[in-house]
Structure formats: structure tokens, C-alpha cells
Tab-separated table of C-alpha atoms in Angstrom:
chain	number	residue	atom	x	y	z
A	284	UNK	CA	0.000	0.000	0.000
A	285	UNK	CA	1.295	3.434	-0.940
A	286	UNK	CA	2.052	6.018	1.716
A	287	UNK	CA	-0.011	9.181	1.724
A	288	UNK	CA	1.751	12.404	2.639
A	289	UNK	CA	0.426	15.843	3.417
A	290	UNK	CA	2.860	18.237	1.800
A	291	UNK	CA	2.811	22.023	2.039
A	292	UNK	CA	4.515	24.055	-0.646
A	293	UNK	CA	4.890	27.682	-1.675
A	294	UNK	CA	5.563	29.446	-4.975
A	295	UNK	CA	1.971	29.408	-6.255
A	296	UNK	CA	2.421	32.629	-8.223
A	297	UNK	CA	2.089	31.150	-11.713
A	298	UNK	CA	2.465	34.548	-13.386
A	299	UNK	CA	4.788	35.826	-16.141
A	300	UNK	CA	7.709	35.387	-13.748
A	301	UNK	CA	6.362	32.210	-12.230
A	302	UNK	CA	7.171	30.529	-8.973
A	303	UNK	CA	7.827	26.782	-9.140
A	304	UNK	CA	4.958	25.756	-6.827
A	305	UNK	CA	2.347	24.787	-9.413
A	306	UNK	CA	4.878	22.780	-11.430
A	307	UNK	CA	6.167	21.044	-8.291
A	308	UNK	CA	2.563	20.258	-7.307
A	309	UNK	CA	1.928	18.659	-10.698
A	310	UNK	CA	5.006	16.473	-10.260
A	311	UNK	CA	3.870	15.418	-6.784
A	312	UNK	CA	0.365	14.597	-8.000
A	313	UNK	CA	1.919	12.310	-10.619
A	314	UNK	CA	4.196	10.546	-8.145
A	315	UNK	CA	3.985	6.773	-8.456
A	316	UNK	CA	5.557	5.889	-5.116
A	317	UNK	CA	3.100	7.757	-2.848
A	318	UNK	CA	-0.181	9.652	-2.758
A	319	UNK	CA	-0.348	13.265	-1.696
A	320	UNK	CA	-2.584	15.838	-0.157
A	321	UNK	CA	-1.222	19.254	-1.081
A	322	UNK	CA	-1.422	22.393	1.015
A	323	UNK	CA	-0.559	25.675	-0.710
A	324	UNK	CA	1.350	28.388	1.157
A	325	UNK	CA	0.885	31.849	-0.339
A	326	UNK	CA	1.811	35.453	0.258
A	327	UNK	CA	-0.762	37.220	-1.913
A	328	UNK	CA	-4.466	36.623	-2.571
A	329	UNK	CA	-4.066	36.604	-6.343
A	330	UNK	CA	-1.465	33.889	-6.658
A	331	UNK	CA	-3.119	31.697	-9.306
A	332	UNK	CA	-2.296	28.405	-7.565
A	333	UNK	CA	-4.712	29.347	-4.772
A	334	UNK	CA	-7.618	28.736	-7.117
A	335	UNK	CA	-6.308	25.513	-8.668
A	336	UNK	CA	-8.443	23.178	-6.586
A	337	UNK	CA	-7.447	20.133	-8.612
A	338	UNK	CA	-3.905	20.568	-7.279
A	339	UNK	CA	-4.271	22.090	-3.828
A	340	UNK	CA	-6.635	20.742	-1.209
A	341	UNK	CA	-6.260	23.763	1.046
A	342	UNK	CA	-4.354	27.041	0.861
A	343	UNK	CA	-3.032	29.252	3.654
A	344	UNK	CA	-1.437	32.674	3.664
A	345	UNK	CA	1.952	32.806	5.321
A	346	UNK	CA	3.805	35.946	6.452
A	347	UNK	CA	6.525	37.513	4.316
A	348	UNK	CA	10.093	36.651	5.387
A	349	UNK	CA	10.551	40.232	6.628
A	350	UNK	CA	8.076	39.470	9.450
A	351	UNK	CA	10.698	37.180	11.015
A	352	UNK	CA	10.939	33.471	11.712
A	353	UNK	CA	8.917	33.551	14.965
A	354	UNK	CA	5.864	34.834	13.124
A	355	UNK	CA	6.355	32.234	10.408
A	356	UNK	CA	6.798	29.521	13.042
A	357	UNK	CA	3.529	30.493	14.736
A	358	UNK	CA	1.718	30.394	11.409
A	359	UNK	CA	3.157	26.989	10.528
A	360	UNK	CA	2.134	25.701	13.963
A	361	UNK	CA	-1.415	26.853	13.279
A	362	UNK	CA	-1.459	25.252	9.820
A	363	UNK	CA	0.062	22.067	11.184
A	364	UNK	CA	-2.600	21.771	13.882
A	365	UNK	CA	-5.217	21.786	11.166
A	366	UNK	CA	-3.479	19.809	8.453
A	367	UNK	CA	-0.936	17.583	10.206
A	368	UNK	CA	1.830	18.310	7.730
A	369	UNK	CA	4.445	15.701	6.833
A	370	UNK	CA	6.723	17.868	4.722
A	371	UNK	CA	7.227	21.474	3.604
A	372	UNK	CA	8.800	22.358	0.257
A	373	UNK	CA	9.627	26.083	0.137
A	374	UNK	CA	10.056	27.230	-3.445
A	375	UNK	CA	11.293	30.816	-3.133
A	376	UNK	CA	14.920	31.845	-2.676
A	377	UNK	CA	13.853	34.674	-0.375
A	378	UNK	CA	12.004	32.397	2.066
A	379	UNK	CA	14.514	29.524	2.133
A	380	UNK	CA	16.620	31.076	4.847
A	381	UNK	CA	13.634	31.308	7.201
A	382	UNK	CA	12.686	27.676	6.625
A	383	UNK	CA	16.299	26.553	7.025
A	384	UNK	CA	16.417	28.435	10.328
A	385	UNK	CA	13.213	26.719	11.445
A	386	UNK	CA	14.391	23.237	10.463
A	387	UNK	CA	14.712	22.032	14.085
A	388	UNK	CA	11.391	23.579	15.088
A	389	UNK	CA	9.718	21.960	12.115
A	390	UNK	CA	11.354	18.671	12.984
A	391	UNK	CA	9.924	18.887	16.511
A	392	UNK	CA	6.516	19.309	14.869
A	393	UNK	CA	7.249	16.132	12.858
A	394	UNK	CA	7.482	18.172	9.681
A	395	UNK	CA	10.298	17.205	7.367
A	396	UNK	CA	12.200	19.399	4.908
A	397	UNK	CA	14.920	18.621	2.390
A	398	UNK	CA	16.898	21.821	2.081
A	399	UNK	CA	20.502	22.835	1.456
A	400	UNK	CA	22.654	23.540	4.497
A	401	UNK	CA	23.379	27.121	5.574
A	402	UNK	CA	26.915	26.826	4.184
A	403	UNK	CA	25.679	25.529	0.835
A	404	UNK	CA	23.036	28.230	0.686
A	405	UNK	CA	25.441	31.034	1.495
A	406	UNK	CA	28.443	30.070	-0.597
A	407	UNK	CA	26.407	29.669	-3.778
A	408	UNK	CA	24.845	33.115	-3.324
A	409	UNK	CA	25.425	35.318	-6.359
A	410	UNK	CA	27.360	37.720	-4.129
A	411	UNK	CA	29.835	34.906	-3.369
A	412	UNK	CA	29.957	33.374	-6.849
A	413	UNK	CA	33.607	34.314	-7.648
A	414	UNK	CA	34.848	32.559	-4.488
A	415	UNK	CA	32.548	29.634	-5.208
A	416	UNK	CA	33.991	29.259	-8.707
A	417	UNK	CA	37.548	29.335	-7.422
A	418	UNK	CA	36.866	26.889	-4.591
A	419	UNK	CA	35.201	24.281	-6.791
A	420	UNK	CA	37.115	24.899	-10.046
A	421	UNK	CA	34.022	26.013	-11.962
A	422	UNK	CA	34.188	28.815	-14.536
A	423	UNK	CA	32.140	31.795	-13.416
A	424	UNK	CA	31.971	35.309	-14.851
A	425	UNK	CA	33.752	38.051	-12.970
A	426	UNK	CA	31.391	39.742	-10.521
A	427	UNK	CA	31.341	42.157	-7.624
A	428	UNK	CA	28.809	43.122	-4.968
A	429	UNK	CA	28.263	46.853	-4.467
A	430	UNK	CA	26.256	48.713	-1.842
A	431	UNK	CA	26.154	52.213	-3.306
A	432	UNK	CA	25.462	53.419	-6.835
A	433	UNK	CA	28.531	55.684	-6.618
A	434	UNK	CA	30.625	52.498	-6.734
A	435	UNK	CA	29.508	52.063	-10.338
A	436	UNK	CA	31.747	55.004	-11.222
A	437	UNK	CA	34.740	53.406	-9.517
A	438	UNK	CA	34.670	50.110	-11.390
A	439	UNK	CA	37.270	51.484	-13.811
A	440	UNK	CA	38.647	49.198	-16.470
A	441	UNK	CA	37.833	46.076	-14.481
A	442	UNK	CA	34.295	45.985	-15.874
A	443	UNK	CA	33.350	47.261	-19.306
A	444	UNK	CA	29.936	47.758	-20.850
A	445	UNK	CA	27.746	45.907	-21.435
A	446	UNK	CA	27.580	44.552	-17.888
A	447	UNK	CA	24.875	42.704	-16.007
A	448	UNK	CA	23.221	44.377	-13.017
A	449	UNK	CA	21.654	41.758	-10.772
A	450	UNK	CA	19.248	41.959	-7.845
A	451	UNK	CA	20.045	40.285	-4.538
A	452	UNK	CA	17.432	37.563	-5.038
A	453	UNK	CA	15.848	38.014	-8.450
A	454	UNK	CA	15.954	40.020	-11.673
A	455	UNK	CA	18.861	41.082	-13.836
A	456	UNK	CA	19.354	43.724	-16.494
A	457	UNK	CA	22.014	44.298	-19.108
A	458	UNK	CA	23.342	47.853	-18.894
A	459	UNK	CA	25.040	49.388	-21.903
A	460	UNK	CA	26.104	52.633	-20.265
A	461	UNK	CA	26.539	54.212	-16.849
A	462	UNK	CA	23.105	55.892	-16.900
A	463	UNK	CA	21.376	52.563	-17.475
A	464	UNK	CA	23.540	50.901	-14.824
A	465	UNK	CA	22.585	53.516	-12.240
A	466	UNK	CA	18.928	53.283	-13.183
A	467	UNK	CA	18.945	49.488	-12.812
A	468	UNK	CA	20.862	49.762	-9.545
A	469	UNK	CA	18.123	51.974	-8.084
A	470	UNK	CA	15.328	49.828	-9.496
A	471	UNK	CA	16.761	46.560	-8.152
A	472	UNK	CA	17.891	47.872	-4.781
A	473	UNK	CA	14.434	49.381	-4.269
A	474	UNK	CA	12.817	46.031	-4.984
A	475	UNK	CA	15.162	43.459	-3.460
A	476	UNK	CA	17.520	45.420	-1.225
A	477	UNK	CA	21.306	45.513	-1.178
A	478	UNK	CA	23.826	44.499	-2.332
A	479	UNK	CA	23.552	44.712	-6.078
A	480	UNK	CA	25.788	42.401	-8.076
A	481	UNK	CA	27.763	43.674	-11.045
A	482	UNK	CA	28.604	40.809	-13.370
A	483	UNK	CA	30.721	40.587	-16.484
A	484	UNK	CA	28.490	40.061	-19.517
A	485	UNK	CA	29.200	36.749	-21.217
A	486	UNK	CA	28.066	36.603	-24.814
A	487	UNK	CA	26.703	33.229	-25.759
A	488	UNK	CA	23.844	30.770	-25.498
A	489	UNK	CA	21.937	30.326	-22.286
A	490	UNK	CA	21.244	26.897	-20.842
A	491	UNK	CA	19.799	25.634	-17.594
A	492	UNK	CA	20.136	22.398	-15.691
A	493	UNK	CA	17.805	21.284	-12.944
A	494	UNK	CA	18.876	18.527	-10.622
A	495	UNK	CA	18.688	16.925	-7.224
A	496	UNK	CA	21.502	16.126	-4.823
A	497	UNK	CA	21.107	13.682	-1.936
A	498	UNK	CA	23.396	15.590	0.441
A	499	UNK	CA	26.130	12.944	0.222
A	500	UNK	CA	27.527	14.061	-3.127
A	501	UNK	CA	25.368	11.810	-5.292
A	502	UNK	CA	23.448	13.093	-8.284
A	503	UNK	CA	19.901	11.745	-8.086
A	504	UNK	CA	18.632	13.646	-11.121
A	505	UNK	CA	19.903	16.075	-13.761
A	506	UNK	CA	18.075	17.437	-16.803
A	507	UNK	CA	19.593	20.121	-19.060
A	508	UNK	CA	17.314	22.458	-20.983
A	509	UNK	CA	17.724	25.112	-23.633
A	510	UNK	CA	15.398	28.080	-23.460
A	511	UNK	CA	13.580	28.414	-26.747
A	512	UNK	CA	11.224	31.248	-26.011
A	513	UNK	CA	12.329	33.896	-23.543
A	514	UNK	CA	10.047	36.561	-22.065
A	515	UNK	CA	11.096	40.173	-21.613
A	516	UNK	CA	11.910	39.200	-18.023
A	517	UNK	CA	14.378	36.615	-19.293
A	518	UNK	CA	12.175	33.721	-18.211
A	519	UNK	CA	11.706	30.611	-20.306
A	520	UNK	CA	8.240	30.444	-21.834
A	521	UNK	CA	9.304	27.435	-23.847
A	522	UNK	CA	12.252	25.084	-23.604
A	523	UNK	CA	13.596	21.753	-24.800
A	524	UNK	CA	15.434	18.935	-23.038
A	525	UNK	CA	18.878	18.337	-24.481
A	526	UNK	CA	21.572	15.671	-24.312
A	527	UNK	CA	24.685	17.533	-23.316
A	528	UNK	CA	27.353	15.507	-21.556
A	529	UNK	CA	29.428	18.549	-20.608
A	530	UNK	CA	26.503	20.046	-18.713
A	531	UNK	CA	25.689	16.756	-16.999
A	532	UNK	CA	29.327	16.353	-15.958
A	533	UNK	CA	29.448	19.927	-14.671
A	534	UNK	CA	26.283	19.245	-12.657
A	535	UNK	CA	27.700	16.033	-11.193
A	536	UNK	CA	30.895	17.884	-10.316
A	537	UNK	CA	28.869	20.614	-8.583
A	538	UNK	CA	26.876	18.081	-6.539
A	539	UNK	CA	29.879	15.926	-5.688
A	540	UNK	CA	32.031	18.838	-4.558
A	541	UNK	CA	29.378	20.761	-2.625
A	542	UNK	CA	27.442	17.684	-1.435
A	543	UNK	CA	24.369	19.633	-2.420
A	544	UNK	CA	21.204	18.677	-0.595
A	545	UNK	CA	17.920	19.302	-2.365
A	546	UNK	CA	16.678	20.548	-5.685
A	547	UNK	CA	18.458	23.277	-7.623
A	548	UNK	CA	18.874	24.992	-10.945
A	549	UNK	CA	22.169	25.897	-12.575
A	550	UNK	CA	22.091	28.809	-15.015
A	551	UNK	CA	24.845	28.397	-17.579
A	552	UNK	CA	26.153	30.447	-20.449
A	553	UNK	CA	28.083	28.784	-23.250
A	554	UNK	CA	30.575	31.357	-24.476
A	555	UNK	CA	31.659	31.513	-28.085
A	556	UNK	CA	34.895	29.692	-27.256
A	557	UNK	CA	32.825	26.753	-25.928
A	558	UNK	CA	33.430	27.427	-22.219
A	559	UNK	CA	30.441	26.910	-19.946
A	560	UNK	CA	30.176	29.684	-17.390
A	561	UNK	CA	28.070	29.189	-14.298
A	562	UNK	CA	26.026	32.356	-14.079
A	563	UNK	CA	23.878	31.554	-11.094
A	564	UNK	CA	22.798	28.722	-8.775
A	565	UNK	CA	19.189	28.768	-7.682
A	566	UNK	CA	18.855	26.765	-4.464
A	567	UNK	CA	15.457	25.261	-5.243
A	568	UNK	CA	13.579	23.647	-8.091
A	569	UNK	CA	12.902	25.972	-11.039
A	570	UNK	CA	9.505	26.966	-12.469
A	571	UNK	CA	10.166	24.658	-15.444
A	572	UNK	CA	10.619	21.599	-13.195
A	573	UNK	CA	7.633	19.903	-14.808
A	574	UNK	CA	9.764	19.412	-17.948
A	575	UNK	CA	12.003	17.127	-15.865
A	576	UNK	CA	8.886	15.187	-14.814
A	577	UNK	CA	7.750	15.052	-18.432
A	578	UNK	CA	11.053	13.621	-19.662
A	579	UNK	CA	11.133	10.888	-17.037
A	580	UNK	CA	12.819	12.368	-13.967
A	581	UNK	CA	10.213	13.215	-11.355
A	582	UNK	CA	12.483	15.371	-9.228
A	583	UNK	CA	9.733	16.519	-6.813
A	584	UNK	CA	8.856	12.864	-6.139
A	585	UNK	CA	12.497	11.899	-5.610
A	586	UNK	CA	12.993	14.876	-3.275
A	587	UNK	CA	10.060	13.764	-1.122
A	588	UNK	CA	11.400	10.218	-0.908
A	589	UNK	CA	14.834	11.513	0.099
A	590	UNK	CA	13.202	13.688	2.770
A	591	UNK	CA	11.518	10.586	4.212
A	592	UNK	CA	14.796	8.675	4.220
A	593	UNK	CA	13.742	6.303	1.471
A	594	UNK	CA	16.315	4.775	-0.805
A	595	UNK	CA	16.193	6.638	-4.093
A	596	UNK	CA	17.898	5.213	-7.137
A	597	UNK	CA	19.546	7.911	-9.259
A	598	UNK	CA	17.852	8.600	-12.568
A	599	UNK	CA	20.221	7.691	-15.375
A	600	UNK	CA	18.375	8.807	-18.490
A	601	UNK	CA	15.640	11.050	-19.787
A	602	UNK	CA	13.847	11.812	-23.043
A	603	UNK	CA	15.816	14.202	-25.229
A	604	UNK	CA	14.056	16.684	-27.492
A	605	UNK	CA	10.908	17.064	-25.413
A	606	UNK	CA	9.632	20.566	-25.022
A	607	UNK	CA	7.572	22.540	-22.589
A	608	UNK	CA	5.452	25.364	-23.880
A	609	UNK	CA	3.993	27.553	-21.172
A	610	UNK	CA	0.654	29.238	-21.588
A	611	UNK	CA	-1.562	31.757	-19.853
A	612	UNK	CA	-5.034	30.602	-18.862
A	613	UNK	CA	-7.908	32.596	-17.459
A	614	UNK	CA	-9.576	30.916	-14.513
A	615	UNK	CA	-13.011	32.084	-13.497
A	616	UNK	CA	-13.096	32.589	-9.753
A	617	UNK	CA	-16.029	33.434	-7.514
A	618	UNK	CA	-15.618	36.525	-5.381
A	619	UNK	CA	-16.363	34.537	-2.220
A	620	UNK	CA	-13.176	32.536	-2.729
A	621	UNK	CA	-11.159	35.714	-3.115
A	622	UNK	CA	-12.936	37.129	-0.081
A	623	UNK	CA	-12.140	34.060	1.999
A	624	UNK	CA	-8.429	33.948	1.210
A	625	UNK	CA	-8.155	37.739	1.606
A	626	UNK	CA	-10.014	38.034	4.894
A	627	UNK	CA	-9.484	34.681	6.600
A	628	UNK	CA	-6.087	33.874	5.100
A	629	UNK	CA	-7.145	30.395	4.104
A	630	UNK	CA	-9.229	28.726	1.458
B	14	UNK	CA	33.248	15.929	-43.427
B	15	UNK	CA	30.925	14.171	-41.007
B	16	UNK	CA	27.576	15.115	-39.580
B	17	UNK	CA	27.982	15.381	-35.807
B	18	UNK	CA	26.822	12.586	-33.553
B	19	UNK	CA	23.104	12.304	-32.850
B	20	UNK	CA	22.031	15.047	-35.239
B	21	UNK	CA	18.503	14.113	-36.261
B	22	UNK	CA	17.134	14.917	-39.713
B	23	UNK	CA	13.474	14.225	-40.419
B	24	UNK	CA	11.956	13.481	-43.825
B	25	UNK	CA	10.419	16.940	-43.807
B	26	UNK	CA	13.785	18.645	-43.401
B	27	UNK	CA	13.632	19.376	-39.685
B	28	UNK	CA	17.142	19.222	-38.230
B	29	UNK	CA	17.604	18.882	-34.459
B	30	UNK	CA	20.864	19.078	-32.562
B	31	UNK	CA	20.208	17.261	-29.251
B	32	UNK	CA	23.411	18.572	-27.663
B	33	UNK	CA	22.475	22.222	-28.038
B	34	UNK	CA	18.700	22.058	-28.449
B	35	UNK	CA	18.908	24.055	-31.661
B	36	UNK	CA	16.467	23.216	-34.434
B	37	UNK	CA	16.595	24.202	-38.096
B	38	UNK	CA	14.544	23.633	-41.202
B	39	UNK	CA	15.988	22.990	-44.626
B	40	UNK	CA	14.144	22.893	-47.949
B	41	UNK	CA	13.675	19.733	-50.014
B	42	UNK	CA	16.952	19.968	-51.948
B	43	UNK	CA	18.751	20.813	-48.688
B	44	UNK	CA	17.223	17.729	-47.059
B	45	UNK	CA	18.329	15.611	-50.004
B	46	UNK	CA	21.847	17.007	-49.818
B	47	UNK	CA	22.017	16.571	-46.054
B	48	UNK	CA	20.883	12.952	-46.269
B	49	UNK	CA	23.555	12.225	-48.890
B	50	UNK	CA	26.203	13.771	-46.633
B	51	UNK	CA	24.936	11.696	-43.685
B	52	UNK	CA	25.250	8.540	-45.804
B	53	UNK	CA	28.868	9.460	-46.470
B	54	UNK	CA	28.403	9.889	-50.225
B	55	UNK	CA	31.440	11.585	-51.767
B	56	UNK	CA	31.366	15.146	-53.007
B	57	UNK	CA	31.887	13.987	-56.595
B	58	UNK	CA	28.960	11.567	-56.439
B	59	UNK	CA	26.694	14.180	-54.846
B	60	UNK	CA	27.699	16.601	-57.581
B	61	UNK	CA	26.813	14.048	-60.260
B	62	UNK	CA	23.428	13.313	-58.655
B	63	UNK	CA	22.482	16.988	-58.456
B	64	UNK	CA	23.695	17.888	-61.937
B	65	UNK	CA	21.704	15.000	-63.360
B	66	UNK	CA	18.557	15.748	-61.402
B	67	UNK	CA	18.439	19.548	-61.442
B	68	UNK	CA	18.844	22.143	-64.152
B	69	UNK	CA	22.025	23.697	-62.773
B	70	UNK	CA	25.670	24.176	-63.656
B	71	UNK	CA	28.764	22.762	-61.985
B	72	UNK	CA	29.773	26.265	-60.863
B	73	UNK	CA	26.391	26.966	-59.270
B	74	UNK	CA	26.354	23.569	-57.556
B	75	UNK	CA	29.893	24.049	-56.226
B	76	UNK	CA	29.009	27.444	-54.820
B	77	UNK	CA	25.706	26.302	-53.271
B	78	UNK	CA	27.284	23.161	-51.840
B	79	UNK	CA	30.049	25.085	-50.108
B	80	UNK	CA	27.633	27.747	-48.832
B	81	UNK	CA	25.473	24.964	-47.392
B	82	UNK	CA	28.421	23.210	-45.774
B	83	UNK	CA	29.701	26.510	-44.352
B	84	UNK	CA	26.320	27.014	-42.764
B	85	UNK	CA	26.268	23.481	-41.331
B	86	UNK	CA	29.692	24.157	-39.895
B	87	UNK	CA	28.662	27.517	-38.497
B	88	UNK	CA	25.804	25.847	-36.623
B	89	UNK	CA	28.092	23.081	-35.324
B	90	UNK	CA	26.245	20.381	-37.199
B	91	UNK	CA	29.307	18.964	-38.970
B	92	UNK	CA	32.945	18.290	-38.329
B	93	UNK	CA	35.150	19.124	-41.282
B	94	UNK	CA	38.404	17.237	-41.486
B	95	UNK	CA	41.509	19.164	-42.468
B	96	UNK	CA	41.958	17.209	-45.677
B	97	UNK	CA	40.211	18.770	-48.605
B	98	UNK	CA	37.055	16.878	-49.501
């Protein structure tokens, strides 16, 4: 008989810059090794996943990370009393730290997680990427964290235009002159805070790999993808699975060296000389994770089994040349549902 | 010259490079030419086939063939050995 888990997950904002929650939920619903009851965790009342009743059995608002971990802990305690959670899968970079900090508290509530360690989380941060590259012998573009826009004028010959201006957690812009750089600095610091990362612009083709590490250095899953259709926010609206040994090897090297625990996404740029540069490491499953499920590697399912201490055999192959094509879909929602999630914080 | 490993060419002229995810379309004569190259048919034989089948000159064929091969090379679909074909 299959186990049945109650799993709470966030990232239900399936918008033009989507969170991974809905895709992760689809993977979990299709899991063959267990049945699930899914609880959505949301920050806003218009996150589309809230109204996807075929995926989520119940949805609760949770406080923003800025409210602090004690407030989050109290909210999780409340949700747990009602739902008896087995596992939480946070899907936002910005909230991971809070959940990592609460790992022991969650454990005492019998709620499991499968997250990277603090060290893994910190050293892969885009602010620390140059040191990360040097430590693990991975090619990364030159980058620097700055705290004041005046520092843009002091970069000198070290960084030339175009350069990439990146937010602390999300968003990146290519600046072609100092005015644009300053504008993007202000825009990103206003939205995500400081520091802002200045990164050398690498000309080339962009690729992504999603994978899963078991925390002991073993690669449980790895699927490379090429973005085929990119939105003005740089997000993949369509992509295709590819067979690229260099990317798989790089991923295995990353997992083996860092002993990465959990799901992740590597953002890579193949320069014109053929070098693969690691642009960014996202410490959670990406919004396109359902492609991995579709090509035969159900990473959300494997992550859950690892969290429950089950033996998980590494995936060794996947379908090459399968695509995902994202689409927008208008759901019709009754006002009483919106009212309930807005006023009561649960639906 | 060899077509790179795993490059897939469909009957309709859809070319897919599984290592990079790039996809291309070629017209019917391009598909025919590509399939002959995949089979390892020599340049001279390909030239004879095309001159017999199509109303074209040796000079035009030579030029078109090399333009086509340059493009295949540019998109990393072929490996060209140093020896002249």
C-alpha cells in the first residue's frame, strides 16, 4: 500500500515570472511511489495556484520573510494543527533562509524538509559566486557586490559595458552605459535590497540544468534544458530537453564537490569559445521543473522520498528533445473565494 | 566531413541538434543534400546526382554546396576534417 503524505509548498504565483509551486505540485500529483494531499502556502491573494483546486486541497497565507521566523513559526504551527503536515517544500529563494532556520522547530513538529545547508546556501549566493567558482574549479563570470550606486563610477577598467546588473534575489538587467547601470541599480535595490551584483556580460547561449543532490555528493537527477522562447523578463516560456554531456558532468561535479542537498537549478552560459560559465545557482527547483517530470525524472517525487529517508535510485536517463510550452489561462473565480483567502487567510 | 553525432534529420527537413537544443529547417533539396552527406556519399557523387537531377551548372552547384556546408559548420552540425574533400 502506498504512503499518503500531506505536503505544504509555496511558490503558487504562476504569473509571467512564475514561482515553481504549481509545477512542483503537478510532479507530486503524478508521483507513483506515494499519494499526496497538497497544502498551498501563499503570500498574496491573487497567486493563481490558490484557485487551482485540482492541485491544492487547502491554501493558507503565510507571512513575508521580513516578518521574522517567529511569526512564520507560529503560522506553521497553526497550519500544522489543522493539516498535520508531513513535509514542507519552500520554493522561493527569499524564504529559504527562514525555513532553514526553522528546520529544528519543524522537525519537533514532525514536519520534514529537504533543504541545502546554511553553508551551501550562502556560498552559492550570487554575491559569493567568484569565491565559489575558485573553490570548486568552476568557470564563473567576474562579478562584484556593491552597496552604493557611486561604486559604479569606480569600477574602472575592471568591468566594461555591457555589464549585467543583478538583484540580490531576483531580476537582472544588461546595462550598456553608466546611466542605465545607475537606473537598474536603483530599481533593483528598491525592490530586493542591497547588495547589487555587477557581473561581467558573457556573450553566448543560455542553458539551464535542474537537478537533485542527496546531500552525500550523489546526483539523483539532472536534466539540461535550452530556453527556446524567452520573455522580456528573461524567463523561459518554452524550452527543450537536451543531451549535453558537458553540462551533466558539470552538474555532477557541482553536486559531488558541494554535497548539495535538495533541488536546484544551474544557469549556464556557453561562451563563443565553448566554455560553460556558471552564471547563477538557484537553491530550489525551477519553475520549469515539470519538464524534468515530463522527460522521465520526477524530481519533486524523488525529493520527497529523500526527505523521508527512502532509498532513491539515481535517474540515469531522460527523453531528449521534449519541449515545454507555457501558456496563460484565465480561470473564473467566484468573489467569495477571493474574499475568503483575503479576509481569513485560508481557502 | 561528417555530420555530428546524434544530429537528427526528419523526412520533412527538420534538423535537431540534441546537444544544443537548436532546431533548423531545410528545404527539399537541402534535405536531399544533407541525407547524402549523412550517408557518407562523396562530393563527386553528390555533384553528379544533383547535376543529373536539377537544371544547374557545376559552378552553381559548387558554390551552393560550399555555402550549405559553411552554414552546417557555423551551426556546429558537422565536423570538417583538415583534408580537402
